[in-house]
mmCIF file of C-alpha atoms in Angstrom:
data_model
loop_
_atom_site.group_PDB
_atom_site.id
_atom_site.type_symbol
_atom_site.label_atom_id
_atom_site.label_comp_id
_atom_site.label_asym_id
_atom_site.label_seq_id
_atom_site.Cartn_x
_atom_site.Cartn_y
_atom_site.Cartn_z
ATOM 1 C CA MET S 1 136.561 -86.620 173.567
ATOM 2 C CA LYS S 2 135.622 -88.268 176.698
ATOM 3 C CA GLU S 3 135.482 -91.892 177.996
ATOM 4 C CA ALA S 4 133.095 -93.920 175.794
ATOM 5 C CA VAL S 5 132.175 -97.453 174.779
ATOM 6 C CA LEU S 6 131.584 -99.494 171.863
ATOM 7 C CA TYR S 7 129.101 -102.201 172.754
ATOM 8 C CA TYR S 8 127.826 -105.322 170.205
ATOM 9 C CA ASN S 9 125.503 -107.198 171.161
ATOM 10 C CA PRO S 10 124.415 -109.819 169.001
ATOM 11 C CA GLY S 11 120.902 -109.907 170.324
ATOM 12 C CA ASN S 12 121.253 -112.826 172.757
ATOM 13 C CA ALA S 13 122.336 -110.865 175.769
ATOM 14 C CA PRO S 14 121.111 -110.799 179.108
ATOM 15 C CA LYS S 15 120.151 -107.161 180.407
ATOM 16 C CA PRO S 16 121.879 -105.052 177.756
ATOM 17 C CA GLY S 17 119.148 -102.179 179.428
ATOM 18 C CA MET S 18 121.381 -102.504 182.814
ATOM 19 C CA MET S 19 124.242 -102.526 181.338
ATOM 20 C CA LYS S 20 123.745 -98.967 179.331
ATOM 21 C CA SER S 21 122.251 -97.728 182.547
ATOM 22 C CA VAL S 22 125.290 -97.747 184.356
ATOM 23 C CA LEU S 23 127.211 -96.302 181.698
ATOM 24 C CA VAL S 24 124.776 -93.566 181.490
ATOM 25 C CA ARG S 25 124.995 -92.970 185.603
ATOM 26 C CA MET S 26 128.487 -92.773 184.664
ATOM 27 C CA GLY S 27 128.200 -89.879 182.111
ATOM 28 C CA VAL S 28 130.109 -92.236 179.624
ATOM 29 C CA ARG S 29 129.148 -92.138 175.683
ATOM 30 C CA ILE S 30 127.389 -95.507 174.406
ATOM 31 C CA LYS S 31 128.091 -96.512 170.452
ATOM 32 C CA ASN S 32 125.848 -99.633 169.406
ATOM 33 C CA VAL S 33 127.753 -101.347 166.933
ATOM 34 C CA THR S 34 125.321 -102.854 164.114
ATOM 35 C CA GLU S 35 126.365 -106.065 162.415
ATOM 36 C CA GLU S 36 126.888 -103.885 159.219
ATOM 37 C CA GLN S 37 129.713 -101.683 160.905
ATOM 38 C CA LEU S 38 131.758 -105.104 161.630
ATOM 39 C CA GLY S 39 134.089 -104.370 158.922
ATOM 40 C CA GLU S 40 134.667 -100.528 160.448
ATOM 41 C CA THR S 41 138.112 -99.578 162.403
ATOM 42 C CA ILE S 42 137.680 -98.848 165.893
ATOM 43 C CA GLY S 43 139.131 -95.542 165.398
ATOM 44 C CA THR S 44 136.491 -94.357 163.003
ATOM 45 C CA LEU S 45 133.588 -96.095 165.164
ATOM 46 C CA LEU S 46 134.741 -93.810 168.159
ATOM 47 C CA GLY S 47 135.296 -91.085 165.626
ATOM 48 C CA ILE S 48 138.770 -90.433 166.547
ATOM 49 C CA PRO S 49 140.229 -88.276 163.751
ATOM 50 C CA GLU S 50 143.562 -89.182 163.226
ATOM 51 C CA ILE S 51 142.547 -93.163 162.910
ATOM 52 C CA LYS S 52 142.156 -94.168 158.936
ATOM 53 C CA SER S 53 138.898 -95.805 157.842
ATOM 54 C CA GLU S 54 139.459 -99.315 156.841
ATOM 55 C CA LYS S 55 139.144 -97.554 153.247
ATOM 56 C CA GLU S 56 142.319 -95.453 154.305
ATOM 57 C CA ARG S 57 144.765 -98.194 156.036
ATOM 58 C CA GLU S 58 148.030 -98.357 154.671
ATOM 59 C CA ASP S 59 148.552 -101.990 154.107
ATOM 60 C CA GLY S 60 145.636 -101.804 152.074
ATOM 61 C CA SER S 61 143.810 -104.751 153.917
ATOM 62 C CA LYS S 62 140.550 -105.428 154.363
ATOM 63 C CA HIS S 63 139.112 -108.341 156.795
ATOM 64 C CA GLU S 64 136.160 -110.096 155.706
ATOM 65 C CA ARG S 65 133.832 -111.353 158.209
ATOM 66 C CA LYS S 66 131.848 -114.573 158.069
ATOM 67 C CA GLY S 67 128.327 -113.562 159.444
ATOM 68 C CA PRO S 68 127.179 -111.848 162.575
ATOM 69 C CA LEU S 69 129.070 -112.246 165.786
ATOM 70 C CA GLU S 70 128.178 -114.497 168.372
ATOM 71 C CA GLU S 71 129.195 -112.634 171.702
ATOM 72 C CA GLN S 72 128.289 -109.302 173.207
ATOM 73 C CA ILE S 73 131.803 -107.310 172.953
ATOM 74 C CA LEU S 74 132.493 -104.422 174.902
ATOM 75 C CA VAL S 75 135.444 -101.817 173.804
ATOM 76 C CA LEU S 76 136.608 -99.093 176.169
ATOM 77 C CA TYR S 77 137.975 -95.529 175.311
ATOM 78 C CA ARG S 78 139.711 -93.465 177.916
ATOM 79 C CA PHE S 79 138.931 -94.835 180.622
ATOM 80 C CA SER S 80 141.512 -94.535 183.858
ATOM 81 C CA GLU S 81 142.378 -97.368 185.943
ATOM 82 C CA ASN S 82 140.009 -95.782 188.684
ATOM 83 C CA ARG S 83 137.424 -94.892 186.342
ATOM 84 C CA LEU S 84 137.684 -98.974 184.882
ATOM 85 C CA ASP S 85 137.433 -100.224 188.287
ATOM 86 C CA GLN S 86 134.061 -97.950 188.954
ATOM 87 C CA LEU S 87 132.650 -99.508 186.107
ATOM 88 C CA LEU S 88 133.538 -102.696 186.887
ATOM 89 C CA TYR S 89 131.994 -102.505 190.003
ATOM 90 C CA GLY S 90 129.048 -100.625 188.864
ATOM 91 C CA LEU S 91 128.429 -103.630 186.428
ATOM 92 C CA ARG S 92 128.515 -106.518 189.206
ATOM 93 C CA LYS S 93 126.800 -104.603 191.492
ATOM 94 C CA ALA S 94 123.529 -103.758 189.051
ATOM 95 C CA GLY S 95 123.991 -107.697 188.549
ATOM 96 C CA VAL S 96 124.865 -107.390 184.856
ATOM 97 C CA PRO S 97 126.203 -111.090 183.625
ATOM 98 C CA LYS S 98 129.952 -111.116 182.941
ATOM 99 C CA ILE S 99 130.827 -109.956 179.504
ATOM 100 C CA GLU S 100 133.799 -112.275 178.402
ATOM 101 C CA LEU S 101 135.314 -110.272 175.327
ATOM 102 C CA LYS S 102 135.998 -106.552 176.109
ATOM 103 C CA ALA S 103 138.859 -104.839 175.290
ATOM 104 C CA VAL S 104 140.772 -101.197 176.450
ATOM 105 C CA VAL S 105 141.493 -99.103 172.783
ATOM 106 C CA THR S 106 145.184 -98.924 172.075
ATOM 107 C CA GLU S 107 147.176 -97.547 169.686
ATOM 108 C CA GLN S 108 147.480 -100.876 167.620
ATOM 109 C CA ASN S 109 143.880 -102.357 167.951
ATOM 110 C CA SER S 110 142.189 -98.998 167.021
ATOM 111 C CA GLN S 111 143.190 -99.202 163.494
ATOM 112 C CA TRP S 112 141.568 -103.003 163.759
ATOM 113 C CA THR S 113 138.241 -103.692 162.546
ATOM 114 C CA MET S 114 135.740 -104.601 165.379
ATOM 115 C CA TYR S 115 135.602 -108.250 163.620
ATOM 116 C CA GLU S 116 139.329 -108.398 163.617
ATOM 117 C CA LEU S 117 139.057 -107.420 167.597
ATOM 118 C CA TYR S 118 136.667 -109.860 168.150
ATOM 119 C CA GLU S 119 138.697 -112.650 166.433
ATOM 120 C CA GLU S 120 142.174 -111.556 168.879
ATOM 121 C CA LEU S 121 140.008 -111.590 171.569
ATOM 122 C CA LYS S 122 138.688 -114.851 171.066
ATOM 123 C CA LYS S 123 142.534 -116.078 170.643
ATOM 124 C CA GLU S 124 143.502 -114.595 174.041
ATOM 125 C CA ARG S 125 140.720 -116.039 175.578
ATOM 126 C CA GLU S 126 141.497 -119.797 174.259
ATOM 127 C CA ALA S 127 145.483 -119.049 174.976
ATOM 128 C CA LEU S 128 144.412 -118.274 178.646
ATOM 129 C CA THR S 129 141.597 -120.538 179.460
ATOM 130 C CA GLY S 130 142.466 -123.823 176.946
ATOM 131 C CA ALA S 131 138.946 -123.339 175.887
ATOM 132 C CA ASN S 132 138.215 -123.470 172.145
ATOM 133 C CA ASP S 133 134.544 -122.651 171.082
#
């Protein structure tokens, strides 16, 4: 599978079309994540066969979510450092407002649900900035 992006938009994001345009020009596959899919694992959403779905998770855990998320999330899969730089530059050049919550898929987070990743990214941001939403 080539590079792919999971994108969640709570509906209030400015200029999502411009962001998608940059991704399309780069040849990146875009998967829009809906509110109903927030309980699915990152691996399942990306269609990675070796990643187990939420129903098959070994620990049997299931993360409950509390309604829709309030912020955009961009999850990047199979990006080299060079391609990541190209993407970030392309987004800035196109005038796309900064997406605060971004992650690169790892072996660990590929087994998290989109909601779990959202919660983790918020914690990391709070730890780095001292901000508490």
